[in-house]
PDB file of C-alpha atoms in Angstrom:
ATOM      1  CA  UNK A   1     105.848  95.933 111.621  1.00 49.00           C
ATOM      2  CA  UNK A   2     103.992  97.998 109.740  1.00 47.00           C
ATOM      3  CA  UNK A   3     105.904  97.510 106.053  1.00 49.00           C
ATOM      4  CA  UNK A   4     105.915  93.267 106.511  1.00 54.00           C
ATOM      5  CA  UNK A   5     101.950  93.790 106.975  1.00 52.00           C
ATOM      6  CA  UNK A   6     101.626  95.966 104.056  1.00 56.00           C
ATOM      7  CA  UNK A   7     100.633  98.985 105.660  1.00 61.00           C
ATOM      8  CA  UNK A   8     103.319 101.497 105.238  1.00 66.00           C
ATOM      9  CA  UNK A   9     101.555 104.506 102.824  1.00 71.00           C
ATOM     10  CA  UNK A  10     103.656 107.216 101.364  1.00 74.00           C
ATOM     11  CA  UNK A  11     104.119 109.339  98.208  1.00 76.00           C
ATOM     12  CA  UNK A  12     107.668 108.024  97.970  1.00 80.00           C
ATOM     13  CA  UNK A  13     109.385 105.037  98.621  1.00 81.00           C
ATOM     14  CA  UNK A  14     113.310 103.948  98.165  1.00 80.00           C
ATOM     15  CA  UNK A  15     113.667 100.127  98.209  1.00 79.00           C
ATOM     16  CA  UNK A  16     117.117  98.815  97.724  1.00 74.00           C
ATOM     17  CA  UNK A  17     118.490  95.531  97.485  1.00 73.00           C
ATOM     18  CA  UNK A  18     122.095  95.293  98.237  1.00 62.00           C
ATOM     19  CA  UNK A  19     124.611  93.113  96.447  1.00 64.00           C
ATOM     20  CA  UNK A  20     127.332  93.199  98.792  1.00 58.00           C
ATOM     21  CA  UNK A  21     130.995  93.392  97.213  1.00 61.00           C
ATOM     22  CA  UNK A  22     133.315  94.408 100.141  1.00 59.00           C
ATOM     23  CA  UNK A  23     134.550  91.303 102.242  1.00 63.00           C
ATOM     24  CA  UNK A  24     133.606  92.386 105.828  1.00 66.00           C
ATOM     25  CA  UNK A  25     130.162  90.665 107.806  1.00 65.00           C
ATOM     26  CA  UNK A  26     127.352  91.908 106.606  1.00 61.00           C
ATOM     27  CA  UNK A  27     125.990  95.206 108.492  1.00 64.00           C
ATOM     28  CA  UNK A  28     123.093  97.679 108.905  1.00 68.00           C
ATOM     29  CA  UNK A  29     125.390 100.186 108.585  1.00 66.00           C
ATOM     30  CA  UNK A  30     125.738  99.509 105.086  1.00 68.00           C
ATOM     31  CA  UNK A  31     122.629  99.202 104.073  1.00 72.00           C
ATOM     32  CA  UNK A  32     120.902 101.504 101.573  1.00 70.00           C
ATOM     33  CA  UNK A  33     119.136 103.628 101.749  1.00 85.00           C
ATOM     34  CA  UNK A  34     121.707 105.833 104.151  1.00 85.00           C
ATOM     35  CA  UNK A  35     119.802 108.892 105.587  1.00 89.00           C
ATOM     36  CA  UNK A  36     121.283 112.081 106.858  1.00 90.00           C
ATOM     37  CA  UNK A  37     120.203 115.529 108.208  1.00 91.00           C
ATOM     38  CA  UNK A  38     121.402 118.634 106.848  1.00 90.00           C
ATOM     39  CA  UNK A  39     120.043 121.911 107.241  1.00 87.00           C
ATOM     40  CA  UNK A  40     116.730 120.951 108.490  1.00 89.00           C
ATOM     41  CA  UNK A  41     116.168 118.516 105.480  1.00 91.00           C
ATOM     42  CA  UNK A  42     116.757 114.966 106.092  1.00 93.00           C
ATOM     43  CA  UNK A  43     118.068 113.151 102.954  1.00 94.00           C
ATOM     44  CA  UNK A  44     117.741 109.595 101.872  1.00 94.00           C
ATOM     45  CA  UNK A  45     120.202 108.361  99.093  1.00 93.00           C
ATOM     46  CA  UNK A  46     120.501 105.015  97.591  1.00 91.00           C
ATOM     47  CA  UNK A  47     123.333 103.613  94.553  1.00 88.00           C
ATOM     48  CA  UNK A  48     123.859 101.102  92.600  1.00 84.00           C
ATOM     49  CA  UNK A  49     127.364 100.612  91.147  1.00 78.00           C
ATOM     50  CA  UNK A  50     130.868 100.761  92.337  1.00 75.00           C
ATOM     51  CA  UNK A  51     133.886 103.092  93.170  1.00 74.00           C
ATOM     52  CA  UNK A  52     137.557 102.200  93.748  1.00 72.00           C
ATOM     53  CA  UNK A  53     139.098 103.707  96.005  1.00 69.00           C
ATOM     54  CA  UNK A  54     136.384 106.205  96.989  1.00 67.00           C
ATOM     55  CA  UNK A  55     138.306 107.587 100.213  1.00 67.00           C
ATOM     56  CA  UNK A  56     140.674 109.087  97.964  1.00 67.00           C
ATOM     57  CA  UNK A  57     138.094 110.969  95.416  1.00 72.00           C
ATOM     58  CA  UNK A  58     135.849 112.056  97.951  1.00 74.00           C
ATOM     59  CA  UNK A  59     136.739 114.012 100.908  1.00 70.00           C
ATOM     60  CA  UNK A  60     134.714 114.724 103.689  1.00 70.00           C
ATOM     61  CA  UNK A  61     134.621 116.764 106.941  1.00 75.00           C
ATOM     62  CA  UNK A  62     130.944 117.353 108.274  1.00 76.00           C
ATOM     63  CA  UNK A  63     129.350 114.496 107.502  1.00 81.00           C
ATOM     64  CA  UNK A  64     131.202 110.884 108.786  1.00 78.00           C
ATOM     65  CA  UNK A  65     130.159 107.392 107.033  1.00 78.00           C
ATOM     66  CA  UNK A  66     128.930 105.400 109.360  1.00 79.00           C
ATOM     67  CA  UNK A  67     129.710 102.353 107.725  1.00 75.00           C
ATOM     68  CA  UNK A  68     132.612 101.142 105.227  1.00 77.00           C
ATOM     69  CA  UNK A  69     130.474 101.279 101.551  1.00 80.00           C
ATOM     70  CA  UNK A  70     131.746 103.293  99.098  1.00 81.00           C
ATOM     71  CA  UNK A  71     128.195 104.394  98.519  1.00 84.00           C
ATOM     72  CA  UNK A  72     127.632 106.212 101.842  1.00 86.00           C
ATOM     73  CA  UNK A  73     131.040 108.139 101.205  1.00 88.00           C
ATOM     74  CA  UNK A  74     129.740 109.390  98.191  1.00 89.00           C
ATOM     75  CA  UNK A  75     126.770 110.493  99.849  1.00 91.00           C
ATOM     76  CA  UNK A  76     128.934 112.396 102.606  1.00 90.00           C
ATOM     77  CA  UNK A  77     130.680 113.646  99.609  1.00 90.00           C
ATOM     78  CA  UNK A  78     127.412 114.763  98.277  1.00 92.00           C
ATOM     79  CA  UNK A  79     126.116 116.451 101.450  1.00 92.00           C
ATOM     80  CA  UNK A  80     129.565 118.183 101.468  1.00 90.00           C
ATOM     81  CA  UNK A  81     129.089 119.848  98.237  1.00 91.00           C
ATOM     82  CA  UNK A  82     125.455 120.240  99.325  1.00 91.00           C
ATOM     83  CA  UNK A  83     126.424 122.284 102.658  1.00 89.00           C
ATOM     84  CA  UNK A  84     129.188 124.337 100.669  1.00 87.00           C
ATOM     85  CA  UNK A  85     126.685 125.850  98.663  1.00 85.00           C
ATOM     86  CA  UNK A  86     124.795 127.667 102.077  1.00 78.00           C
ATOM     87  CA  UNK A  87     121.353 127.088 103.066  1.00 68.00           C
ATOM     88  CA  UNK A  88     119.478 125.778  99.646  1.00 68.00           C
ATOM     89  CA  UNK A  89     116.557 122.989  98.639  1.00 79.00           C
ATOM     90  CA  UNK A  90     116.675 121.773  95.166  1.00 92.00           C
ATOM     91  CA  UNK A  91     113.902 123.586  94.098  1.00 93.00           C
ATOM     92  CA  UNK A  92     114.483 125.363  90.925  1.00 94.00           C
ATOM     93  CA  UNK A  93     116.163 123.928  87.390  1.00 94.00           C
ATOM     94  CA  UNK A  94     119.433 126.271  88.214  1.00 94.00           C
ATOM     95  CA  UNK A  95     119.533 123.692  91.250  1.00 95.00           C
ATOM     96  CA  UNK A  96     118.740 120.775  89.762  1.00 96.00           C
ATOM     97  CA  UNK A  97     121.715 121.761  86.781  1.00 95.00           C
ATOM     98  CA  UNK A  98     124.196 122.026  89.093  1.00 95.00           C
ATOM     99  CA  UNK A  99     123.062 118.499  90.808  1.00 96.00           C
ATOM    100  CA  UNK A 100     123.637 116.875  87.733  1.00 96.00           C
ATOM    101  CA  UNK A 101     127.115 118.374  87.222  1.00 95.00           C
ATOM    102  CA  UNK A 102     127.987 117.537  90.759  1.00 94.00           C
ATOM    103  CA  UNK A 103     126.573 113.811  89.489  1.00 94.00           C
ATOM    104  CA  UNK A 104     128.338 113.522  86.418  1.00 94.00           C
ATOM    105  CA  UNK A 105     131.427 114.477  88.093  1.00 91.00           C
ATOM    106  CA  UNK A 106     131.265 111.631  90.437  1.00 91.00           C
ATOM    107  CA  UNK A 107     130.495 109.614  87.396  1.00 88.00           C
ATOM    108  CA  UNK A 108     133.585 110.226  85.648  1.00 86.00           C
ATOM    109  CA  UNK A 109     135.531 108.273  88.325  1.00 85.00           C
ATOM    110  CA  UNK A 110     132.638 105.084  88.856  1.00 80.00           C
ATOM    111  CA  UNK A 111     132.856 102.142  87.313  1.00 78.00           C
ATOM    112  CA  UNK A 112     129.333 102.495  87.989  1.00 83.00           C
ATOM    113  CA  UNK A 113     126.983 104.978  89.030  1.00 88.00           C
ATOM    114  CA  UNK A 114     123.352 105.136  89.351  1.00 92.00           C
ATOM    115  CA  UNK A 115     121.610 106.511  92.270  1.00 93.00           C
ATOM    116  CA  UNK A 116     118.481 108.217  93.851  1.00 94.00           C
ATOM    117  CA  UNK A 117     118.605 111.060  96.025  1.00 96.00           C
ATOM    118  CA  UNK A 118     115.542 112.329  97.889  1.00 95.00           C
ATOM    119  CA  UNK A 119     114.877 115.474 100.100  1.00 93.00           C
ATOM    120  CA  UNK A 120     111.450 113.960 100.909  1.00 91.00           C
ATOM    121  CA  UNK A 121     109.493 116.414  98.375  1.00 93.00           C
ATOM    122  CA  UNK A 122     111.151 115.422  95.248  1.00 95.00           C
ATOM    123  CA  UNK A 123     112.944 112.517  94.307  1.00 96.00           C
ATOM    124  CA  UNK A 124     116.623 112.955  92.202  1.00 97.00           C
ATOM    125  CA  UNK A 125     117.135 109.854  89.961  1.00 96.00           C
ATOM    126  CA  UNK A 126     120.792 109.746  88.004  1.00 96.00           C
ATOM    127  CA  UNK A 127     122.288 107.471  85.758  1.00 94.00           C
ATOM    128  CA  UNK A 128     125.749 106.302  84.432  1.00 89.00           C
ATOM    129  CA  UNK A 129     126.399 102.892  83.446  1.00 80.00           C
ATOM    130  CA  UNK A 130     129.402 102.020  81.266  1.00 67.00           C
ATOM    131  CA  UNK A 131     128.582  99.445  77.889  1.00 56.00           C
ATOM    132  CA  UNK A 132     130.313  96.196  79.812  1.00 49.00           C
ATOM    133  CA  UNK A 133     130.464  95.283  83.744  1.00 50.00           C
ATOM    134  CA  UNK A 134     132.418  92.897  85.082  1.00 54.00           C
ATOM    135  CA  UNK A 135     132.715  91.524  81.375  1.00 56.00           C
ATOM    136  CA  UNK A 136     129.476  90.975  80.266  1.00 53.00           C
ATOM    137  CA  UNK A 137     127.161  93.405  78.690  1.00 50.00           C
ATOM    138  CA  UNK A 138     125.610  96.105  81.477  1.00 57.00           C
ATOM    139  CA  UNK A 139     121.864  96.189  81.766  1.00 63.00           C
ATOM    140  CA  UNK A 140     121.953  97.689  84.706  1.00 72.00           C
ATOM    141  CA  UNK A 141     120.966 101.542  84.234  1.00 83.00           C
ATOM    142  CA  UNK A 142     117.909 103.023  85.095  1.00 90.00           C
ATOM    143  CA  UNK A 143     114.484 102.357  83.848  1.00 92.00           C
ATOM    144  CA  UNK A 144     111.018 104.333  84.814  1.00 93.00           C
ATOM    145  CA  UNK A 145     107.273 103.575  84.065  1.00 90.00           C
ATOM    146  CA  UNK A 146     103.801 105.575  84.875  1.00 89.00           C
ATOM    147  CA  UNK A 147     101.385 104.635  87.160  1.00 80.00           C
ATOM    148  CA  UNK A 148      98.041 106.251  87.508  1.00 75.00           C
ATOM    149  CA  UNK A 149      94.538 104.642  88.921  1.00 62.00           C
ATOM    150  CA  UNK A 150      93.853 102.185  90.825  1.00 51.00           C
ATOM    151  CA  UNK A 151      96.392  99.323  89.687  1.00 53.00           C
ATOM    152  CA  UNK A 152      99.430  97.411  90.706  1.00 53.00           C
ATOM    153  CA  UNK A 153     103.040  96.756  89.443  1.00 52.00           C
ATOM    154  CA  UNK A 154     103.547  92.645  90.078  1.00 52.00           C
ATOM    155  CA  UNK A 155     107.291  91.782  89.893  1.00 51.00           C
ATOM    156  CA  UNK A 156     107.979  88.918  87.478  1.00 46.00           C
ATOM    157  CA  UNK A 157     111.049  87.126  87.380  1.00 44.00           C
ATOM    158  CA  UNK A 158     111.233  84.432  85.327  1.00 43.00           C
ATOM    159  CA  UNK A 159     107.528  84.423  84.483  1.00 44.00           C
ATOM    160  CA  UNK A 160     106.876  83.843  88.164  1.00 43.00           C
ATOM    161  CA  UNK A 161     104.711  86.970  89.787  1.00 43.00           C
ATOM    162  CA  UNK A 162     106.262  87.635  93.126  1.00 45.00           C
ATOM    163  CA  UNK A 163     103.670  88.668  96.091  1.00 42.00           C
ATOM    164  CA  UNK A 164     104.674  92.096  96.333  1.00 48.00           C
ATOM    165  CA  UNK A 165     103.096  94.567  95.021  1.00 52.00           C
ATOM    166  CA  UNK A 166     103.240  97.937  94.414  1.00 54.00           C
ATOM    167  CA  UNK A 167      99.875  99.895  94.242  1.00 56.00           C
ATOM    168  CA  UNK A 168      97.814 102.694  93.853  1.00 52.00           C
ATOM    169  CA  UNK A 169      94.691 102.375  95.319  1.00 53.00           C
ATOM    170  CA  UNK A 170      92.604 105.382  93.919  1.00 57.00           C
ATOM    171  CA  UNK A 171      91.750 106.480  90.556  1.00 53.00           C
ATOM    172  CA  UNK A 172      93.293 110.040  90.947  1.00 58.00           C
ATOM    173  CA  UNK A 173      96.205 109.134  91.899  1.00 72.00           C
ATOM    174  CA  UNK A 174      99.553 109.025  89.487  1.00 83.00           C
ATOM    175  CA  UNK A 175     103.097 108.432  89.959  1.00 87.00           C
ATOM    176  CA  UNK A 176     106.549 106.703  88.679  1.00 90.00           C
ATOM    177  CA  UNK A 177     108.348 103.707  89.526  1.00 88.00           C
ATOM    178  CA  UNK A 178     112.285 103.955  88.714  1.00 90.00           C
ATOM    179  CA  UNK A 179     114.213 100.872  89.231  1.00 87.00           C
ATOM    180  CA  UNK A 180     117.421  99.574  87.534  1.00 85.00           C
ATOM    181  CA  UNK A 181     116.028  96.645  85.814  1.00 84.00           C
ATOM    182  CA  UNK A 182     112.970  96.286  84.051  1.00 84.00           C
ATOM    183  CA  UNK A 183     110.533  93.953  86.391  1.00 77.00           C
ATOM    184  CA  UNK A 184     107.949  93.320  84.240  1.00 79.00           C
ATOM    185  CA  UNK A 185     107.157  93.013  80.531  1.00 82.00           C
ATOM    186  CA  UNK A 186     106.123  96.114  79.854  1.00 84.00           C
ATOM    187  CA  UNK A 187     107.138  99.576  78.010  1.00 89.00           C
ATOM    188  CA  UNK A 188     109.841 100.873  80.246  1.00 90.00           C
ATOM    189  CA  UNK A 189     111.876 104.227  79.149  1.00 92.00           C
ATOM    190  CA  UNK A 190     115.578 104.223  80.156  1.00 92.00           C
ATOM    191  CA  UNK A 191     116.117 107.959  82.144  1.00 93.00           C
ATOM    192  CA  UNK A 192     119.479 108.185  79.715  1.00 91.00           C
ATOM    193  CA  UNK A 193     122.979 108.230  80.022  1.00 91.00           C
ATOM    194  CA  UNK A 194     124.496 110.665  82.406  1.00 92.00           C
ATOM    195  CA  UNK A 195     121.061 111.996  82.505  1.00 95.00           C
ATOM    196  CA  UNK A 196     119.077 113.423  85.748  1.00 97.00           C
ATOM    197  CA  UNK A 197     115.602 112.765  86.432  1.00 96.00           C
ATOM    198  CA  UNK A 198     113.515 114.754  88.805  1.00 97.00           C
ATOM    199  CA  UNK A 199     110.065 113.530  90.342  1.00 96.00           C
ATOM    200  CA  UNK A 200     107.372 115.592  92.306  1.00 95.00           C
ATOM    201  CA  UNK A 201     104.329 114.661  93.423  1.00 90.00           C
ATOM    202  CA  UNK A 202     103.968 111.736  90.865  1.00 90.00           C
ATOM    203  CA  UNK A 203     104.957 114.111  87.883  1.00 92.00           C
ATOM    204  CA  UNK A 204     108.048 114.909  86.073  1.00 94.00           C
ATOM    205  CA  UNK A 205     109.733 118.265  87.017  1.00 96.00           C
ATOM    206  CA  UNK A 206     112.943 118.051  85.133  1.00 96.00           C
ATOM    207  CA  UNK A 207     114.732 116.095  83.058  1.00 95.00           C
ATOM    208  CA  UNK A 208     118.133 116.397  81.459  1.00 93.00           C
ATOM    209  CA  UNK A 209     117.758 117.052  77.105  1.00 88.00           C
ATOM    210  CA  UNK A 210     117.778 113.869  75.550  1.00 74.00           C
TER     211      UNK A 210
END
């Protein structure tokens, strides 16, 4: 298909790799990133982290998970709060205020929490990470780097360069990559502690006070 061959163009991408923590066979159902219609937008949300006992934080009545991740639950949850609030884009920094709250909310009851959220136009990046996981020390928030020109992000893991790649192929063109490690040697800025970051069109629309 077209993504194995390196083909697949876009102006945003969510990649996830899941660790899976819940006993049950492994499923497409519960892998990230979930995507759901609402309103005429279609979402795409992806986390990192974990909840206990998310079916009893999180309601939900219009939107069903599909599979049995905590993650996708929160993202019904999400869309819930999304749909109570009538016909609306996150457009404007009102909207993207009240996205954080609804964030740091859900934060307040995760061991773990950091997730992206996209609407297709603009991509919602959140993080909350607690100082220790699992009992060692958490590295595990979310980091973000520019891109502009014609270059290429190689992923390095233990100073081997992996083959994939990911490029820009012209000299006008400028974006972020957001991931929650840092994959290569280089300068990457941590988005910040219960913080919301919000990307359009390669450029940085809002971001929560440091």
């Amino acid at each position: 298909d077209a993504s194995r061959k390196g083909h697949l163009r876009s102006r945003l991408f969510i990649a996830h790799v899941r660790r899976k923590t819940n006993p049950d066979p492994p499923s497409r159902r519960d892998a990230h990133p979930f995507t759901r219609e609402l309103d005429g937008v279609e979402y795409l949300f992806a986390h990192n982290g974990q909840i206990k006992n998310p079916e009893k934080k999180f309601p939900y009545r219009r939107h069903t998970p599909l599979g049995k991740t905590d993650s996708e639950r929160i993202f019904c949850h999400i869309l819930e709060r999304l749909h109570a609030q009538g016909p609306r884009r996150l457009k404007t920094p009102t909207d993207f205020r009240w996205l954080e709250g609804l964030f740091r909310s859900i934060g307040e009851q995760a061991l773990k929490f950091n997730c992206m959220l996209s609407d297709g136009e603009r991509l919602f990046c959140f993080q909350h990470r607690p100082a220790a996981w699992q009992g060692k020390l958490c590295n595990q928030g979310l980091y973000m780097i520019p891109r502009s020109g014609a270059c290429s992000l190689k992923r390095k893991i233990q100073q081997k360069v992996l083959p994939e790649e990911i490029k820009l192929t012209r000299s006008s063109e400028h974006g972020y990559v957001v991931a929650t490690e840092r994959f290569s040697t280089e300068n990457w800025q941590e988005v910040g502690e219960n913080s919301l970051l919000v990307l359009r069109a390669g450029s940085i629309e809002y971001r929560s006070p440091q």
